[in-house]
C-alpha atoms as an extended CHARMM CRD file, in Angstrom:
* protein
*
       109  EXT
         1         1  UNK       CA             95.6730000000      167.2370000000      266.1420000000  PROA      1               0.0000000000
         2         2  UNK       CA             92.5300000000      166.0740000000      267.8710000000  PROA      2               0.0000000000
         3         3  UNK       CA             90.5090000000      167.3700000000      264.9410000000  PROA      3               0.0000000000
         4         4  UNK       CA             92.5480000000      166.2810000000      262.1610000000  PROA      4               0.0000000000
         5         5  UNK       CA             92.7780000000      162.1910000000      263.9740000000  PROA      5               0.0000000000
         6         6  UNK       CA             88.8470000000      162.6770000000      264.0190000000  PROA      6               0.0000000000
         7         7  UNK       CA             88.7330000000      164.1350000000      260.1720000000  PROA      7               0.0000000000
         8         8  UNK       CA             90.7360000000      160.9800000000      259.1060000000  PROA      8               0.0000000000
         9         9  UNK       CA             89.4270000000      158.3960000000      261.4020000000  PROA      9               0.0000000000
        10        10  UNK       CA             86.0670000000      159.4470000000      260.3560000000  PROA      10              0.0000000000
        11        11  UNK       CA             87.4250000000      159.8610000000      256.7640000000  PROA      11              0.0000000000
        12        12  UNK       CA             86.2720000000      163.0760000000      256.3260000000  PROA      12              0.0000000000
        13        13  UNK       CA             89.7380000000      164.0120000000      254.9850000000  PROA      13              0.0000000000
        14        14  UNK       CA             91.1040000000      160.8870000000      252.9850000000  PROA      14              0.0000000000
        15        15  UNK       CA             94.3910000000      160.2190000000      253.4360000000  PROA      15              0.0000000000
        16        16  UNK       CA             96.0670000000      157.7170000000      250.6270000000  PROA      16              0.0000000000
        17        17  UNK       CA             97.3220000000      154.7670000000      252.4350000000  PROA      17              0.0000000000
        18        18  UNK       CA             95.3340000000      154.8880000000      255.3980000000  PROA      18              0.0000000000
        19        19  UNK       CA             91.7900000000      155.4080000000      255.0490000000  PROA      19              0.0000000000
        20        20  UNK       CA             91.8980000000      155.4190000000      251.8190000000  PROA      20              0.0000000000
        21        21  UNK       CA             93.0950000000      153.7030000000      248.4040000000  PROA      21              0.0000000000
        22        22  UNK       CA             93.9520000000      150.6700000000      250.9170000000  PROA      22              0.0000000000
        23        23  UNK       CA             93.5380000000      147.3620000000      250.0340000000  PROA      23              0.0000000000
        24        24  UNK       CA             91.7250000000      144.8210000000      251.2890000000  PROA      24              0.0000000000
        25        25  UNK       CA             94.0850000000      142.0840000000      253.4260000000  PROA      25              0.0000000000
        26        26  UNK       CA             92.4030000000      139.6900000000      252.5010000000  PROA      26              0.0000000000
        27        27  UNK       CA             93.2640000000      139.3400000000      249.1890000000  PROA      27              0.0000000000
        28        28  UNK       CA             93.6160000000      136.6380000000      246.6950000000  PROA      28              0.0000000000
        29        29  UNK       CA             96.2850000000      136.6970000000      243.5770000000  PROA      29              0.0000000000
        30        30  UNK       CA             95.9830000000      133.7260000000      241.0640000000  PROA      30              0.0000000000
        31        31  UNK       CA             99.1450000000      132.6720000000      240.5850000000  PROA      31              0.0000000000
        32        32  UNK       CA             99.9300000000      131.4730000000      237.5290000000  PROA      32              0.0000000000
        33        33  UNK       CA            102.0090000000      128.1130000000      237.3330000000  PROA      33              0.0000000000
        34        34  UNK       CA            104.4830000000      127.6390000000      234.7160000000  PROA      34              0.0000000000
        35        35  UNK       CA            105.0580000000      124.3110000000      233.1490000000  PROA      35              0.0000000000
        36        36  UNK       CA            108.6380000000      122.7560000000      233.8760000000  PROA      36              0.0000000000
        37        37  UNK       CA            108.6370000000      120.9110000000      230.6470000000  PROA      37              0.0000000000
        38        38  UNK       CA            108.9900000000      124.6650000000      229.3910000000  PROA      38              0.0000000000
        39        39  UNK       CA            112.0770000000      125.2900000000      231.6720000000  PROA      39              0.0000000000
        40        40  UNK       CA            113.1820000000      121.6560000000      230.3420000000  PROA      40              0.0000000000
        41        41  UNK       CA            113.2310000000      122.5000000000      227.0780000000  PROA      41              0.0000000000
        42        42  UNK       CA            114.6860000000      126.2180000000      227.0830000000  PROA      42              0.0000000000
        43        43  UNK       CA            117.5000000000      124.5700000000      228.8020000000  PROA      43              0.0000000000
        44        44  UNK       CA            118.1890000000      122.2310000000      225.9340000000  PROA      44              0.0000000000
        45        45  UNK       CA            117.7260000000      125.0180000000      223.1920000000  PROA      45              0.0000000000
        46        46  UNK       CA            120.2780000000      126.5120000000      225.3760000000  PROA      46              0.0000000000
        47        47  UNK       CA            123.1160000000      124.2060000000      225.1650000000  PROA      47              0.0000000000
        48        48  UNK       CA            121.9810000000      123.6770000000      221.7760000000  PROA      48              0.0000000000
        49        49  UNK       CA            122.7760000000      126.9670000000      220.6980000000  PROA      49              0.0000000000
        50        50  UNK       CA            126.1100000000      126.7970000000      223.1610000000  PROA      50              0.0000000000
        51        51  UNK       CA            127.0310000000      123.7340000000      221.7320000000  PROA      51              0.0000000000
        52        52  UNK       CA            127.0020000000      125.2090000000      218.3220000000  PROA      52              0.0000000000
        53        53  UNK       CA            128.8310000000      128.3290000000      218.0440000000  PROA      53              0.0000000000
        54        54  UNK       CA            132.4440000000      129.0870000000      217.8790000000  PROA      54              0.0000000000
        55        55  UNK       CA            133.5940000000      129.8330000000      221.2530000000  PROA      55              0.0000000000
        56        56  UNK       CA            136.3610000000      131.0870000000      219.6470000000  PROA      56              0.0000000000
        57        57  UNK       CA            133.5590000000      133.8830000000      218.3280000000  PROA      57              0.0000000000
        58        58  UNK       CA            132.2580000000      133.9930000000      221.6440000000  PROA      58              0.0000000000
        59        59  UNK       CA            135.0290000000      134.9280000000      223.7320000000  PROA      59              0.0000000000
        60        60  UNK       CA            136.6540000000      137.8510000000      220.6890000000  PROA      60              0.0000000000
        61        61  UNK       CA            132.9480000000      139.3060000000      221.3220000000  PROA      61              0.0000000000
        62        62  UNK       CA            132.9340000000      138.9610000000      224.4570000000  PROA      62              0.0000000000
        63        63  UNK       CA            136.6400000000      140.2570000000      225.3020000000  PROA      63              0.0000000000
        64        64  UNK       CA            135.7470000000      143.7780000000      222.7930000000  PROA      64              0.0000000000
        65        65  UNK       CA            133.1920000000      144.3440000000      224.6200000000  PROA      65              0.0000000000
        66        66  UNK       CA            135.2910000000      143.8780000000      228.5010000000  PROA      66              0.0000000000
        67        67  UNK       CA            137.6040000000      146.5950000000      226.4530000000  PROA      67              0.0000000000
        68        68  UNK       CA            134.7390000000      149.3220000000      224.8400000000  PROA      68              0.0000000000
        69        69  UNK       CA            133.7380000000      148.8660000000      228.6570000000  PROA      69              0.0000000000
        70        70  UNK       CA            137.3660000000      150.0140000000      230.3350000000  PROA      70              0.0000000000
        71        71  UNK       CA            138.0140000000      152.7260000000      227.5670000000  PROA      71              0.0000000000
        72        72  UNK       CA            134.4250000000      154.3070000000      227.6000000000  PROA      72              0.0000000000
        73        73  UNK       CA            133.2740000000      153.1960000000      224.2190000000  PROA      73              0.0000000000
        74        74  UNK       CA            130.2690000000      153.0230000000      222.4560000000  PROA      74              0.0000000000
        75        75  UNK       CA            128.4840000000      149.4030000000      223.2280000000  PROA      75              0.0000000000
        76        76  UNK       CA            125.5040000000      148.8880000000      220.9110000000  PROA      76              0.0000000000
        77        77  UNK       CA            127.9660000000      147.1500000000      217.7950000000  PROA      77              0.0000000000
        78        78  UNK       CA            129.5810000000      145.6690000000      220.0260000000  PROA      78              0.0000000000
        79        79  UNK       CA            126.3450000000      143.9550000000      221.5080000000  PROA      79              0.0000000000
        80        80  UNK       CA            124.4900000000      143.6320000000      218.2770000000  PROA      80              0.0000000000
        81        81  UNK       CA            127.9110000000      141.2970000000      217.1760000000  PROA      81              0.0000000000
        82        82  UNK       CA            127.7500000000      139.6710000000      220.0080000000  PROA      82              0.0000000000
        83        83  UNK       CA            124.3000000000      138.5020000000      219.9560000000  PROA      83              0.0000000000
        84        84  UNK       CA            124.6880000000      137.2680000000      216.0130000000  PROA      84              0.0000000000
        85        85  UNK       CA            127.3670000000      135.5190000000      217.0430000000  PROA      85              0.0000000000
        86        86  UNK       CA            125.2350000000      133.6340000000      219.7380000000  PROA      86              0.0000000000
        87        87  UNK       CA            126.7990000000      135.3230000000      223.1420000000  PROA      87              0.0000000000
        88        88  UNK       CA            124.1080000000      134.6800000000      225.7090000000  PROA      88              0.0000000000
        89        89  UNK       CA            122.5520000000      137.4850000000      227.2550000000  PROA      89              0.0000000000
        90        90  UNK       CA            124.3480000000      136.3240000000      230.6930000000  PROA      90              0.0000000000
        91        91  UNK       CA            127.6980000000      136.2400000000      228.9970000000  PROA      91              0.0000000000
        92        92  UNK       CA            127.3650000000      140.1100000000      227.5420000000  PROA      92              0.0000000000
        93        93  UNK       CA            126.4040000000      141.1300000000      231.5280000000  PROA      93              0.0000000000
        94        94  UNK       CA            128.3830000000      139.7490000000      232.9060000000  PROA      94              0.0000000000
        95        95  UNK       CA            131.6270000000      141.2140000000      231.1090000000  PROA      95              0.0000000000
        96        96  UNK       CA            130.0220000000      143.9680000000      231.5910000000  PROA      96              0.0000000000
        97        97  UNK       CA            129.4470000000      143.6820000000      235.4170000000  PROA      97              0.0000000000
        98        98  UNK       CA            133.4460000000      142.8050000000      235.7040000000  PROA      98              0.0000000000
        99        99  UNK       CA            134.5510000000      146.4440000000      234.2390000000  PROA      99              0.0000000000
       100       100  UNK       CA            131.2730000000      148.4660000000      235.5890000000  PROA      100             0.0000000000
       101       101  UNK       CA            130.3990000000      146.1250000000      239.1120000000  PROA      101             0.0000000000
       102       102  UNK       CA            126.5290000000      146.0530000000      240.0170000000  PROA      102             0.0000000000
       103       103  UNK       CA            124.6740000000      149.0090000000      241.0500000000  PROA      103             0.0000000000
       104       104  UNK       CA            123.3880000000      149.9170000000      244.0510000000  PROA      104             0.0000000000
       105       105  UNK       CA            120.9310000000      152.1220000000      244.7390000000  PROA      105             0.0000000000
       106       106  UNK       CA            121.6190000000      155.3320000000      247.5820000000  PROA      106             0.0000000000
       107       107  UNK       CA            119.3460000000      154.2870000000      250.7850000000  PROA      107             0.0000000000
       108       108  UNK       CA            118.1560000000      158.3000000000      250.8010000000  PROA      108             0.0000000000
       109       109  UNK       CA            118.6580000000      158.9030000000      254.4750000000  PROA      109             0.0000000000
């Protein structure tokens, strides 16, 4: 154990994350600042899409997706159709979550 410790500390034995391949604690990252006007423009575009679509078609598409999820049917064509009828990704995913729930990864222990 003593020899192993000395080898690690001297660098003779490399252990990734201990004495090899570690990052400098003082690294500085330049974080990209996103212009707030882009976010506002996207919100306006989304509101425009929602106000100029058929709510009946949207409801029908989302109901078809929900039923397909419950019956373990193929979703591909239904999702494509929903997008063509201006359903948002959030609406489609929320419909799927109602049936499937949200995945929780096991801890492994």
